[in-house]
Coordinates of N, CA and C in Angstrom, one line a residue:
X228 N 0.8 -1.2 0.0 CA 0.0 0.0 0.0 C 0.9 1.2 0.0
X229 N 0.6 2.1 -0.9 CA 1.4 3.4 -1.0 C 1.0 4.3 0.0
X230 N 2.0 5.0 0.6 CA 1.8 6.0 1.6 C 1.8 7.4 1.0
X231 N 0.7 8.1 1.1 CA 0.6 9.5 0.5 C 1.7 10.4 1.2
X232 N 2.4 11.0 0.4 CA 3.5 11.9 0.9 C 2.9 13.3 1.0
X233 N 3.3 14.0 2.1 CA 2.9 15.4 2.3 C 3.5 16.2 1.1
X234 N 2.7 17.1 0.6 CA 3.1 18.0 -0.5 C 4.3 18.8 -0.1
X235 N 5.3 18.8 -1.0 CA 6.5 19.5 -0.7 C 6.2 21.0 -0.6
X236 N 6.8 21.6 0.5 CA 6.6 23.1 0.7 C 7.8 23.7 0.0
X237 N 7.5 24.5 -1.0 CA 8.6 25.1 -1.8 C 8.9 26.5 -1.3
X238 N 10.2 26.9 -1.5 CA 10.5 28.3 -1.3 C 9.8 29.2 -2.3
X239 N 9.5 30.4 -1.9 CA 8.6 31.2 -2.7 C 9.4 32.4 -3.2
X240 N 9.3 32.7 -4.6 CA 10.0 33.8 -5.2 C 8.9 34.7 -5.8
X241 N 9.1 36.0 -5.5 CA 8.3 37.1 -6.2 C 9.0 37.6 -7.4
X242 N 8.4 37.5 -8.6 CA 9.1 37.8 -9.8 C 8.5 39.1 -10.4
X243 N 9.3 40.1 -10.6 CA 8.8 41.4 -11.0 C 9.3 41.7 -12.4
X244 N 8.3 42.0 -13.3 CA 8.6 42.2 -14.7 C 9.2 43.5 -15.1
X245 N 9.6 43.7 -16.3 CA 10.2 45.0 -16.8 C 9.2 46.0 -17.1
X246 N 9.6 47.2 -17.5 CA 8.8 48.3 -17.8 C 7.9 48.1 -19.0
X247 N 6.6 48.3 -18.8 CA 5.6 48.2 -19.9 C 5.6 46.8 -20.5
X248 N 5.7 45.8 -19.6 CA 5.5 44.4 -20.1 C 4.4 43.8 -19.1
X249 N 4.6 42.6 -18.7 CA 3.6 42.0 -17.8 C 4.2 40.8 -17.1
X250 N 3.5 40.3 -16.1 CA 4.0 39.1 -15.4 C 4.0 37.9 -16.3
X251 N 3.0 37.8 -17.2 CA 3.0 36.7 -18.1 C 4.2 36.7 -19.0
X252 N 4.6 37.9 -19.4 CA 5.8 38.0 -20.3 C 7.1 37.6 -19.6
X253 N 7.2 38.0 -18.4 CA 8.4 37.6 -17.6 C 8.5 36.1 -17.4
X254 N 7.3 35.5 -17.2 CA 7.2 34.1 -17.1 C 7.7 33.4 -18.3
X255 N 7.3 33.9 -19.5 CA 7.7 33.4 -20.8 C 9.2 33.6 -20.9
X256 N 9.8 34.8 -20.5 CA 11.2 35.0 -20.6 C 12.0 34.0 -19.8
X257 N 11.6 33.7 -18.6 CA 12.3 32.8 -17.7 C 12.2 31.4 -18.3
X258 N 11.2 31.1 -19.0 CA 11.0 29.7 -19.6 C 12.1 29.4 -20.5
X259 N 13.0 30.3 -21.0 CA 14.1 30.0 -21.8 C 15.1 29.2 -21.0
X260 N 15.1 29.3 -19.7 CA 16.1 28.6 -18.8 C 15.6 27.2 -18.6
X261 N 16.6 26.3 -18.3 CA 16.3 25.0 -18.0 C 15.3 24.9 -16.8
X262 N 14.1 24.3 -17.0 CA 13.0 24.3 -16.0 C 13.4 23.7 -14.7
X263 N 14.4 22.8 -14.7 CA 14.8 22.1 -13.4 C 15.5 23.1 -12.5
X264 N 16.0 24.2 -13.0 CA 16.7 25.2 -12.1 C 15.8 25.7 -11.0
X265 N 14.6 26.0 -11.3 CA 13.6 26.6 -10.3 C 12.5 25.6 -10.1
X266 N 12.7 24.3 -10.3 CA 11.6 23.3 -10.1 C 11.2 23.2 -8.7
X267 N 12.0 23.5 -7.7 CA 11.7 23.4 -6.3 C 11.4 24.7 -5.7
X268 N 11.0 25.7 -6.5 CA 10.6 27.0 -6.1 C 9.2 27.3 -6.6
X269 N 8.4 28.0 -5.8 CA 7.1 28.5 -6.2 C 7.2 29.9 -6.6
X270 N 7.0 30.2 -7.9 CA 7.3 31.5 -8.5 C 6.0 32.2 -8.8
X271 N 5.9 33.5 -8.3 CA 4.7 34.3 -8.4 C 5.0 35.5 -9.4
X272 N 4.2 35.6 -10.4 CA 4.5 36.6 -11.5 C 3.3 37.7 -11.5
X273 N 3.3 38.6 -10.6 CA 2.2 39.6 -10.7 C 2.4 40.6 -11.8
X274 N 1.3 41.3 -12.1 CA 1.4 42.4 -13.1 C 1.7 43.7 -12.3
X275 N 2.3 44.7 -13.0 CA 2.6 45.9 -12.4 C 1.4 46.7 -11.9
X276 N 1.6 47.6 -11.0 CA 0.5 48.4 -10.4 C -0.2 49.3 -11.4
X277 N 0.5 49.8 -12.4 CA -0.1 50.8 -13.3 C -0.2 50.3 -14.7
X278 N -1.3 50.6 -15.5 CA -1.3 50.2 -16.9 C -0.2 51.0 -17.6
X279 N 0.3 50.4 -18.7 CA 1.4 51.1 -19.4 C 0.9 52.4 -19.9
X280 N 1.8 53.4 -19.7 CA 1.4 54.8 -20.1 C 1.9 55.2 -21.4
X281 N 2.3 54.2 -22.2 CA 2.8 54.5 -23.6 C 3.1 53.2 -24.3
X282 N 3.8 53.4 -25.4 CA 4.1 52.2 -26.3 C 5.0 51.2 -25.5
X283 N 4.7 49.9 -25.7 CA 5.5 48.9 -25.2 C 6.4 48.3 -26.2
X284 N 7.6 47.9 -25.8 CA 8.6 47.4 -26.7 C 8.2 45.9 -27.2
X285 N 7.3 45.3 -26.5 CA 6.9 44.0 -26.8 C 5.6 43.9 -27.6
X286 N 5.1 45.0 -28.1 CA 3.9 45.0 -28.9 C 4.2 44.2 -30.2
X287 N 3.3 43.3 -30.5 CA 3.5 42.4 -31.7 C 4.3 41.2 -31.3
X288 N 4.9 41.1 -30.1 CA 5.7 40.0 -29.7 C 5.0 39.2 -28.6
X289 N 4.3 39.9 -27.7 CA 3.5 39.3 -26.7 C 2.2 40.1 -26.5
X290 N 1.1 39.4 -26.3 CA -0.2 40.2 -26.3 C -0.3 41.1 -25.1
X291 N -1.1 42.2 -25.2 CA -1.4 43.1 -24.1 C -2.4 42.4 -23.1
X292 N -2.7 43.0 -22.0 CA -2.2 44.3 -21.5 C -0.8 44.3 -21.0
X293 N -0.3 45.6 -21.0 CA 1.1 45.8 -20.4 C 1.0 46.7 -19.2
X294 N 2.0 46.6 -18.4 CA 2.0 47.3 -17.1 C 3.4 47.9 -16.8
X295 N 3.4 48.9 -15.9 CA 4.6 49.4 -15.3 C 4.5 49.6 -13.8
X296 N 5.6 49.6 -13.1 CA 5.6 49.6 -11.7 C 5.6 51.1 -11.2
X297 N 6.3 51.9 -11.9 CA 6.3 53.4 -11.5 C 6.8 54.1 -12.8
X298 N 6.8 55.4 -12.7 CA 7.2 56.2 -13.9 C 8.5 57.0 -13.5
X299 N 9.2 57.4 -14.5 CA 10.5 58.1 -14.3 C 10.8 59.0 -15.5
X300 N 11.7 60.0 -15.2 CA 12.2 60.9 -16.2 C 13.4 60.2 -16.9
X301 N 13.8 60.7 -18.1 CA 14.8 60.1 -18.9 C 16.1 59.9 -18.2
X302 N 16.5 60.8 -17.3 CA 17.8 60.6 -16.6 C 17.7 59.8 -15.4
X303 N 16.5 59.3 -15.1 CA 16.2 58.3 -14.0 C 16.6 59.0 -12.6
X304 N 16.3 60.2 -12.5 CA 16.5 60.9 -11.2 C 15.2 61.5 -10.6
X305 N 14.1 61.4 -11.4 CA 12.8 61.8 -10.9 C 11.8 60.6 -11.1
X306 N 11.1 60.3 -10.0 CA 10.2 59.2 -10.1 C 8.8 59.6 -9.7
X307 N 7.8 59.0 -10.3 CA 6.4 59.2 -10.0 C 5.8 57.9 -9.6
X308 N 5.0 58.0 -8.5 CA 4.3 56.8 -8.0 C 5.2 55.7 -7.4
X309 N 6.4 56.1 -7.1 CA 7.3 55.1 -6.5 C 6.9 54.7 -5.1
X310 N 6.6 55.7 -4.3 CA 6.2 55.3 -2.9 C 4.9 54.5 -2.9
X311 N 4.0 54.8 -3.8 CA 2.8 54.1 -3.9 C 3.1 52.6 -4.3
X312 N 4.0 52.5 -5.2 CA 4.4 51.1 -5.7 C 5.0 50.3 -4.6
X313 N 6.0 50.9 -3.8 CA 6.6 50.2 -2.7 C 5.6 49.8 -1.7
X314 N 4.7 50.7 -1.4 CA 3.6 50.3 -0.4 C 2.8 49.2 -0.9
X315 N 2.4 49.2 -2.2 CA 1.6 48.1 -2.8 C 2.4 46.8 -2.7
X316 N 3.6 46.8 -3.1 CA 4.4 45.5 -3.1 C 4.6 45.0 -1.7
X317 N 4.8 45.9 -0.7 CA 5.0 45.4 0.7 C 3.7 44.8 1.2
X318 N 2.5 45.3 0.8 CA 1.3 44.7 1.2 C 1.1 43.4 0.4
X319 N 1.5 43.3 -0.8 CA 1.4 42.1 -1.6 C 2.3 41.0 -1.0
X320 N 3.5 41.4 -0.6 CA 4.4 40.4 0.0 C 3.9 39.9 1.3
X321 N 3.3 40.8 2.1 CA 2.8 40.4 3.4 C 1.6 39.5 3.3
X322 N 0.7 39.9 2.4 CA -0.6 39.1 2.3 C -0.5 37.8 1.5
X323 N 0.4 37.8 0.5 CA 0.6 36.6 -0.4 C 1.8 35.7 0.1
X324 N 2.6 36.2 1.0 CA 3.8 35.5 1.4 C 3.5 34.6 2.5
X325 N 4.6 34.3 3.3 CA 5.9 34.9 3.2 C 6.7 34.5 1.9
X326 N 7.5 35.4 1.4 CA 8.3 35.1 0.2 C 9.8 34.9 0.7
X327 N 10.5 34.1 0.1 CA 11.9 33.8 0.4 C 12.9 34.7 -0.4
X328 N 12.5 35.0 -1.6 CA 13.4 35.7 -2.5 C 12.7 36.5 -3.5
X329 N 13.5 37.3 -4.3 CA 13.0 38.1 -5.4 C 13.7 37.8 -6.7
X330 N 13.0 38.0 -7.8 CA 13.6 37.9 -9.1 C 13.1 39.0 -9.9
X331 N 13.9 39.7 -10.7 CA 13.4 40.8 -11.4 C 14.2 41.1 -12.7
X332 N 13.5 41.6 -13.7 CA 14.1 42.1 -14.9 C 14.0 43.6 -15.1
X333 N 15.1 44.3 -15.3 CA 15.1 45.7 -15.6 C 14.4 46.5 -14.5
X334 N 13.3 47.1 -14.8 CA 12.6 47.9 -13.8 C 12.2 47.0 -12.6
X335 N 11.9 45.8 -12.8 CA 11.5 44.9 -11.8 C 12.7 44.5 -10.9
X336 N 13.9 44.4 -11.5 CA 15.1 44.1 -10.8 C 15.5 45.3 -9.9
X337 N 15.4 46.5 -10.5 CA 15.8 47.7 -9.8 C 14.9 47.9 -8.6
X338 N 13.6 47.6 -8.7 CA 12.6 47.7 -7.7 C 12.9 46.7 -6.6
X339 N 13.2 45.5 -7.0 CA 13.5 44.4 -6.1 C 14.7 44.7 -5.2
X340 N 15.7 45.2 -5.8 CA 16.9 45.6 -5.0 C 16.6 46.7 -4.0
X341 N 15.7 47.6 -4.4 CA 15.3 48.7 -3.5 C 14.6 48.1 -2.3
X342 N 13.7 47.1 -2.5 CA 13.0 46.5 -1.4 C 13.9 45.8 -0.5
X343 N 14.9 45.1 -1.0 CA 15.9 44.4 -0.2 C 16.7 45.3 0.6
X344 N 17.2 46.5 0.0 CA 17.9 47.4 0.8 C 17.1 48.1 1.8
X345 N 15.9 48.5 1.5 CA 15.0 49.1 2.5 C 14.7 48.1 3.6
X346 N 14.4 46.9 3.3 CA 14.2 45.9 4.4 C 15.4 45.8 5.3
X347 N 16.6 45.7 4.7 CA 17.8 45.6 5.5 C 18.0 46.7 6.5
X348 N 17.5 47.9 6.1 CA 17.7 49.1 6.9 C 16.5 49.4 7.8
X349 N 15.5 48.4 7.8 CA 14.3 48.6 8.7 C 13.3 49.6 8.2
X350 N 13.3 49.9 6.9 CA 12.4 50.9 6.4 C 11.0 50.3 6.0
X351 N 11.1 49.0 5.5 CA 9.9 48.4 5.1 C 9.9 46.9 5.5
X352 N 8.8 46.2 5.4 CA 8.7 44.8 5.7 C 9.3 44.4 7.0
X353 N 9.0 45.2 8.0 CA 9.6 45.0 9.4 C 9.0 43.7 10.0
X354 N 7.8 43.3 9.7 CA 7.2 42.1 10.2 C 7.3 40.9 9.3
X355 N 8.0 41.0 8.2 CA 8.1 39.9 7.3 C 9.5 39.3 7.5
X356 N 9.7 38.0 7.4 CA 11.0 37.4 7.5 C 12.0 38.0 6.5
X357 N 13.2 38.1 6.8 CA 14.2 38.7 5.8 C 14.2 38.0 4.5
X358 N 14.1 38.7 3.4 CA 14.2 38.1 2.1 C 15.7 37.6 1.9
X359 N 15.8 36.4 1.5 CA 17.1 35.7 1.6 C 17.9 35.8 0.3
X360 N 17.3 35.9 -0.9 CA 18.1 35.9 -2.1 C 17.4 36.7 -3.2
X361 N 18.2 36.9 -4.3 CA 17.8 37.9 -5.3 C 18.4 37.5 -6.7
X362 N 17.6 37.4 -7.7 CA 18.0 37.1 -9.1 C 17.8 38.4 -9.8
X363 N 18.9 39.1 -10.3 CA 18.7 40.3 -11.0 C 19.2 40.1 -12.5
X364 N 18.3 40.6 -13.4 CA 18.6 40.6 -14.8 C 18.5 42.0 -15.3
X365 N 19.6 42.6 -15.7 CA 19.6 44.0 -16.2 C 19.0 45.0 -15.2
X366 N 19.4 44.8 -13.9 CA 18.9 45.7 -12.9 C 19.8 46.9 -12.8
X367 N 19.4 47.9 -12.0 CA 20.2 49.1 -11.7 C 19.8 49.7 -10.4
X368 N 20.6 50.7 -10.0 CA 20.3 51.4 -8.7 C 19.5 52.7 -9.0
X369 N 18.7 53.1 -8.0 CA 18.1 54.4 -8.1 C 19.2 55.4 -7.9
X370 N 19.0 56.6 -8.3 CA 20.1 57.6 -8.3 C 20.0 58.8 -7.4
X371 N 18.8 59.0 -6.8 CA 18.7 60.2 -5.9 C 19.2 59.9 -4.5
X372 N 19.9 60.9 -3.9 CA 20.5 60.7 -2.6 C 19.5 60.2 -1.5
X373 N 18.3 60.7 -1.6 CA 17.4 60.3 -0.5 C 17.1 58.8 -0.5
X374 N 17.2 58.2 -1.7 CA 17.0 56.7 -1.8 C 18.4 56.0 -1.5
X375 N 19.4 56.5 -2.2 CA 20.7 55.8 -2.1 C 21.2 55.8 -0.7
X376 N 21.1 56.9 0.0 CA 21.6 57.0 1.4 C 20.9 56.0 2.3
X377 N 19.8 55.4 1.9 CA 19.1 54.4 2.8 C 19.3 53.0 2.2
X378 N 18.8 52.8 1.0 CA 18.8 51.5 0.4 C 20.2 50.9 0.2
X379 N 21.2 51.7 -0.1 CA 22.5 51.1 -0.4 C 23.5 51.6 0.6
X380 N 23.0 52.0 1.8 CA 23.9 52.5 2.8 C 25.0 51.5 3.2
X381 N 24.6 50.2 3.3 CA 25.5 49.1 3.6 C 25.4 48.1 2.6
X382 N 26.4 47.2 2.4 CA 26.3 46.1 1.5 C 25.1 45.3 1.8
X383 N 24.3 45.0 0.8 CA 23.0 44.2 1.1 C 23.4 42.7 1.2
X384 N 23.0 42.1 2.3 CA 23.5 40.7 2.6 C 22.8 39.6 1.9
X385 N 21.6 39.9 1.3 CA 20.9 38.8 0.6 C 21.8 38.2 -0.4
X386 N 21.7 36.9 -0.6 CA 22.5 36.1 -1.6 C 22.0 36.6 -2.9
X387 N 22.9 36.9 -3.9 CA 22.4 37.5 -5.1 C 23.2 37.0 -6.3
X388 N 22.5 36.9 -7.5 CA 23.1 36.6 -8.7 C 22.7 37.7 -9.7
X389 N 23.6 38.2 -10.5 CA 23.3 39.3 -11.4 C 23.7 38.9 -12.8
X390 N 22.7 39.0 -13.7 CA 23.0 38.7 -15.1 C 23.3 40.1 -15.8
X391 N 24.4 40.2 -16.5 CA 24.9 41.4 -17.1 C 25.3 41.1 -18.5
X392 N 24.6 41.8 -19.5 CA 24.9 41.6 -20.9 C 25.9 42.6 -21.4
X393 N 26.8 42.0 -22.3 CA 27.9 42.8 -22.9 C 27.3 43.9 -23.8
X394 N 26.1 43.7 -24.4 CA 25.5 44.7 -25.3 C 24.3 45.4 -24.6
X395 N 24.2 45.2 -23.3 CA 23.1 45.9 -22.6 C 23.4 47.3 -22.4
X396 N 22.4 48.2 -22.7 CA 22.6 49.6 -22.4 C 22.7 49.9 -20.9
X397 N 22.3 48.9 -20.1 CA 22.4 49.1 -18.6 C 23.5 48.2 -18.1
X398 N 24.5 48.0 -18.9 CA 25.6 47.1 -18.5 C 26.3 47.8 -17.2
X399 N 26.7 49.0 -17.4 CA 27.4 49.7 -16.3 C 26.6 49.9 -15.0
X400 N 25.3 50.3 -15.2 CA 24.4 50.4 -14.0 C 24.2 49.0 -13.4
X401 N 24.2 48.0 -14.2 CA 24.0 46.6 -13.6 C 25.2 46.2 -12.8
X402 N 26.4 46.6 -13.2 CA 27.6 46.3 -12.5 C 27.6 47.1 -11.2
X403 N 27.1 48.3 -11.2 CA 27.0 49.2 -10.1 C 26.0 48.6 -9.0
X404 N 24.9 48.0 -9.5 CA 24.0 47.4 -8.6 C 24.6 46.2 -8.0
X405 N 25.3 45.4 -8.7 CA 25.9 44.2 -8.2 C 26.9 44.5 -7.0
X406 N 27.6 45.7 -7.2 CA 28.5 46.1 -6.2 C 27.9 46.5 -4.9
X407 N 26.6 46.7 -4.9 CA 25.8 47.1 -3.7 C 25.5 45.9 -2.8
X408 N 25.8 44.7 -3.3 CA 25.5 43.5 -2.6 C 26.8 42.8 -2.1
X409 N 26.7 42.1 -1.0 CA 27.8 41.4 -0.4 C 28.0 40.1 -1.1
X410 N 29.2 40.0 -1.7 CA 29.6 38.7 -2.4 C 28.7 38.3 -3.5
X411 N 28.4 39.2 -4.5 CA 27.4 38.8 -5.5 C 28.1 37.8 -6.5
X412 N 27.2 37.0 -7.1 CA 27.6 36.1 -8.2 C 27.2 36.9 -9.5
X413 N 28.2 37.1 -10.4 CA 27.9 37.9 -11.6 C 28.1 36.9 -12.8
X414 N 27.0 36.8 -13.6 CA 27.0 35.9 -14.8 C 26.9 36.8 -16.0
X415 N 27.9 36.8 -16.8 CA 27.9 37.7 -18.0 C 27.5 36.9 -19.2
X416 N 26.9 37.6 -20.1 CA 26.4 37.0 -21.3 C 26.6 38.0 -22.5
X417 N 26.7 37.5 -23.7 CA 27.0 38.4 -24.9 C 25.8 39.2 -25.4
X418 N 24.6 39.1 -24.8 CA 23.4 39.6 -25.4 C 23.2 41.0 -24.9
X419 N 22.0 41.6 -25.2 CA 21.7 43.0 -24.8 C 20.7 43.0 -23.7
X420 N 19.8 44.0 -23.7 CA 18.8 44.2 -22.6 C 17.7 43.2 -22.7
X421 N 17.9 42.0 -22.2 CA 17.0 40.9 -22.3 C 17.3 39.9 -21.3
X422 N 16.3 39.0 -21.0 CA 16.5 37.8 -20.2 C 17.3 36.8 -21.2
X423 N 18.5 36.5 -20.9 CA 19.3 35.8 -21.9 C 19.1 34.3 -21.9
X424 N 19.3 33.7 -23.1 CA 19.4 32.3 -23.1 C 20.7 31.9 -22.5
X425 N 20.7 30.8 -21.7 CA 21.9 30.5 -21.0 C 22.7 29.3 -21.6
X426 N 24.0 29.5 -21.8 CA 24.8 28.4 -22.3 C 25.0 27.4 -21.1
X427 N 25.8 26.3 -21.4 CA 26.0 25.3 -20.4 C 26.7 25.8 -19.1
X428 N 27.7 26.7 -19.4 CA 28.4 27.3 -18.2 C 27.5 28.1 -17.3
X429 N 26.7 29.0 -17.9 CA 25.8 29.8 -17.1 C 24.8 29.0 -16.5
X430 N 24.3 28.0 -17.1 CA 23.2 27.1 -16.5 C 23.8 26.4 -15.3
X431 N 25.0 25.9 -15.4 CA 25.7 25.3 -14.3 C 25.9 26.2 -13.1
X432 N 26.3 27.5 -13.4 CA 26.5 28.5 -12.4 C 25.2 28.7 -11.6
X433 N 24.1 29.0 -12.4 CA 22.8 29.3 -11.8 C 22.3 28.1 -11.0
X434 N 22.5 26.9 -11.6 CA 22.1 25.7 -10.9 C 22.8 25.5 -9.6
X435 N 24.1 25.7 -9.6 CA 24.8 25.6 -8.4 C 24.4 26.6 -7.3
X436 N 24.0 27.8 -7.8 CA 23.6 28.9 -6.9 C 22.3 28.5 -6.2
X437 N 21.3 28.0 -7.0 CA 20.0 27.6 -6.5 C 20.2 26.4 -5.6
X438 N 21.1 25.5 -5.9 CA 21.3 24.3 -5.1 C 21.8 24.7 -3.7
X439 N 22.6 25.7 -3.7 CA 23.1 26.1 -2.3 C 22.0 26.7 -1.5
X440 N 21.1 27.4 -2.1 CA 19.9 27.9 -1.4 C 19.0 26.8 -0.9
X441 N 18.8 25.8 -1.8 CA 17.9 24.7 -1.4 C 18.6 23.9 -0.2
X442 N 19.9 23.7 -0.3 CA 20.6 23.0 0.8 C 20.5 23.8 2.1
X443 N 20.7 25.1 2.1 CA 20.6 25.9 3.3 C 19.2 25.8 3.9
X444 N 18.2 25.9 3.0 CA 16.8 25.9 3.4 C 16.4 24.5 4.0
X445 N 16.9 23.5 3.4 CA 16.6 22.1 3.8 C 17.3 21.8 5.2
X446 N 18.5 22.3 5.3 CA 19.3 22.1 6.5 C 18.6 22.8 7.7
X447 N 18.1 24.0 7.5 CA 17.4 24.7 8.5 C 16.1 24.0 9.0
X448 N 15.4 23.5 8.0 CA 14.2 22.7 8.3 C 14.5 21.4 9.0
X449 N 15.6 20.8 8.6 CA 16.1 19.6 9.3 C 16.4 19.8 10.8
X450 N 17.0 20.9 11.1 CA 17.3 21.3 12.4 C 16.1 21.4 13.3
X451 N 15.0 21.9 12.7 CA 13.8 22.0 13.5 C 12.8 20.9 13.3
X452 N 13.2 19.8 12.7 CA 12.4 18.6 12.5 C 11.3 18.7 11.5
X453 N 11.5 19.6 10.5 CA 10.4 19.8 9.5 C 10.6 18.9 8.3
X454 N 11.8 18.3 8.1 CA 12.0 17.4 6.9 C 13.0 16.3 7.3
X455 N 13.1 15.4 6.4 CA 14.0 14.2 6.6 C 15.3 14.5 5.8
X456 N 16.4 13.9 6.3 CA 17.7 14.2 5.7 C 17.7 13.6 4.2
X457 N 17.0 12.6 4.0 CA 16.9 12.1 2.6 C 16.3 13.1 1.7
X458 N 15.3 13.8 2.2 CA 14.6 14.9 1.4 C 15.7 16.0 1.0
X459 N 16.5 16.3 2.0 CA 17.5 17.3 1.8 C 18.5 16.9 0.6
X460 N 18.9 15.7 0.6 CA 19.8 15.2 -0.4 C 19.1 15.2 -1.7
X461 N 17.9 14.6 -1.7 CA 17.1 14.5 -3.0 C 16.9 15.9 -3.6
X462 N 16.6 16.9 -2.8 CA 16.3 18.2 -3.4 C 17.5 18.8 -4.1
X463 N 18.7 18.6 -3.4 CA 19.9 19.2 -4.0 C 20.3 18.4 -5.3
X464 N 20.1 17.0 -5.2 CA 20.5 16.2 -6.4 C 19.6 16.6 -7.6
X465 N 18.3 16.7 -7.3 CA 17.4 17.1 -8.4 C 17.7 18.4 -9.0
X466 N 18.2 19.3 -8.1 CA 18.6 20.7 -8.6 C 19.8 20.6 -9.5
X467 N 20.5 19.5 -9.5 CA 21.8 19.5 -10.2 C 21.8 18.4 -11.3
X468 N 20.7 18.1 -11.9 CA 20.6 17.1 -12.9 C 20.5 17.7 -14.3
X469 N 20.7 16.9 -15.3 CA 20.5 17.2 -16.8 C 21.4 18.3 -17.3
X470 N 22.5 18.7 -16.6 CA 23.5 19.6 -17.2 C 24.8 19.1 -16.8
X471 N 25.9 19.7 -17.4 CA 27.2 19.5 -16.9 C 27.4 20.2 -15.6
X472 N 27.7 19.6 -14.5 CA 27.7 20.2 -13.2 C 29.2 20.5 -12.9
X473 N 29.4 21.8 -12.5 CA 30.8 22.2 -12.2 C 31.2 21.7 -10.9
X474 N 32.5 21.9 -10.5 CA 33.0 21.3 -9.3 C 32.3 21.8 -8.1
X475 N 31.9 23.1 -8.1 CA 31.2 23.7 -7.0 C 30.0 23.0 -6.6
X476 N 29.1 22.7 -7.6 CA 27.9 22.0 -7.4 C 28.1 20.6 -6.9
X477 N 29.1 19.9 -7.5 CA 29.4 18.5 -7.1 C 29.8 18.5 -5.6
X478 N 30.5 19.5 -5.1 CA 30.9 19.6 -3.7 C 29.7 19.8 -2.8
X479 N 28.7 20.5 -3.3 CA 27.4 20.7 -2.6 C 26.7 19.4 -2.4
X480 N 26.6 18.6 -3.5 CA 26.0 17.3 -3.4 C 26.7 16.4 -2.5
X481 N 28.0 16.4 -2.6 CA 28.8 15.5 -1.7 C 28.7 15.9 -0.3
X482 N 28.6 17.1 0.0 CA 28.5 17.6 1.4 C 27.1 17.1 2.0
X483 N 26.1 17.1 1.1 CA 24.8 16.7 1.6 C 24.8 15.2 1.9
X484 N 25.6 14.4 1.2 CA 25.7 13.0 1.4 C 26.4 12.6 2.7
X485 N 27.3 13.5 3.2 CA 28.1 13.2 4.4 C 27.2 13.2 5.6

C-alpha cells in the first residue's frame, strides 16, 4: 500500500517584470532557462501596479495588456508613484507570502533591489522574514540621494546573482547594482537588454547557486524537525541534474551525502 506523501513546501519567489510588459511575459522570458533550475521554487508573477502609459517594446511579440511599476524621467533621477508602488508591493508580499526571495528584470530588478535594501535598513517589511536571495537581470540602482543613502547605505547581505549583458545599455548600471551586494555572483552574457538564453556554463552556475539555497533551506528545516535528511539530499540532487555540473555543485551534493 502506497503511503501518501505530504506535499512539498517550496521556497517562494516574487518575480517582477520589466517596464511596460507583464507578469506573463516575464514568465515566458524565464521559460528560456532549464526548467529544473527553479523546479523546487514556487514562483509568483504579478502584473505591475499601473497600466502602461505609452508604447511597449513587446507589442507584436507578446499580447497586451502591459504594465509598469512606476514612472520616471529620462535621466532616472525623478520618479512618479514610486512610494505608492513600494507600499503596494509590501502589502502584496505580506498578504501573499511569506516570500523567500525576489527575481526581477530591468525595472523589476531595480525595484526588487530597493525592497531588499529598504528591508535591511528597517524601512519596510519589518514584520516579514528577511528576504534571503535575489536574481537580477539587467537591474540598476536608483540615483537620488534620499534613496541611495538608505537602500544602499551598507552592502546588502541577501544572496544575489546578477546577469549582465555585454551589449546591454544598462551594463554599467547593472555592475553598479551588483557592487551594492555582499559577495554577488555575476554571470555575464553576450546579449543585450533581455533575459538571456543560458549556455551550459551559465546554466551550471545558476544551478549551483540555487542548489546552495535549497541546501541551506533544507538544513534549517532539518534542524527544527520539518523534513527528513533524505529529502535534503534528494532536493539538491534534483537541482543538479541534466546539465554538466561544475566542481562547486558537485561539492554541494557530496556535502549533503556526508
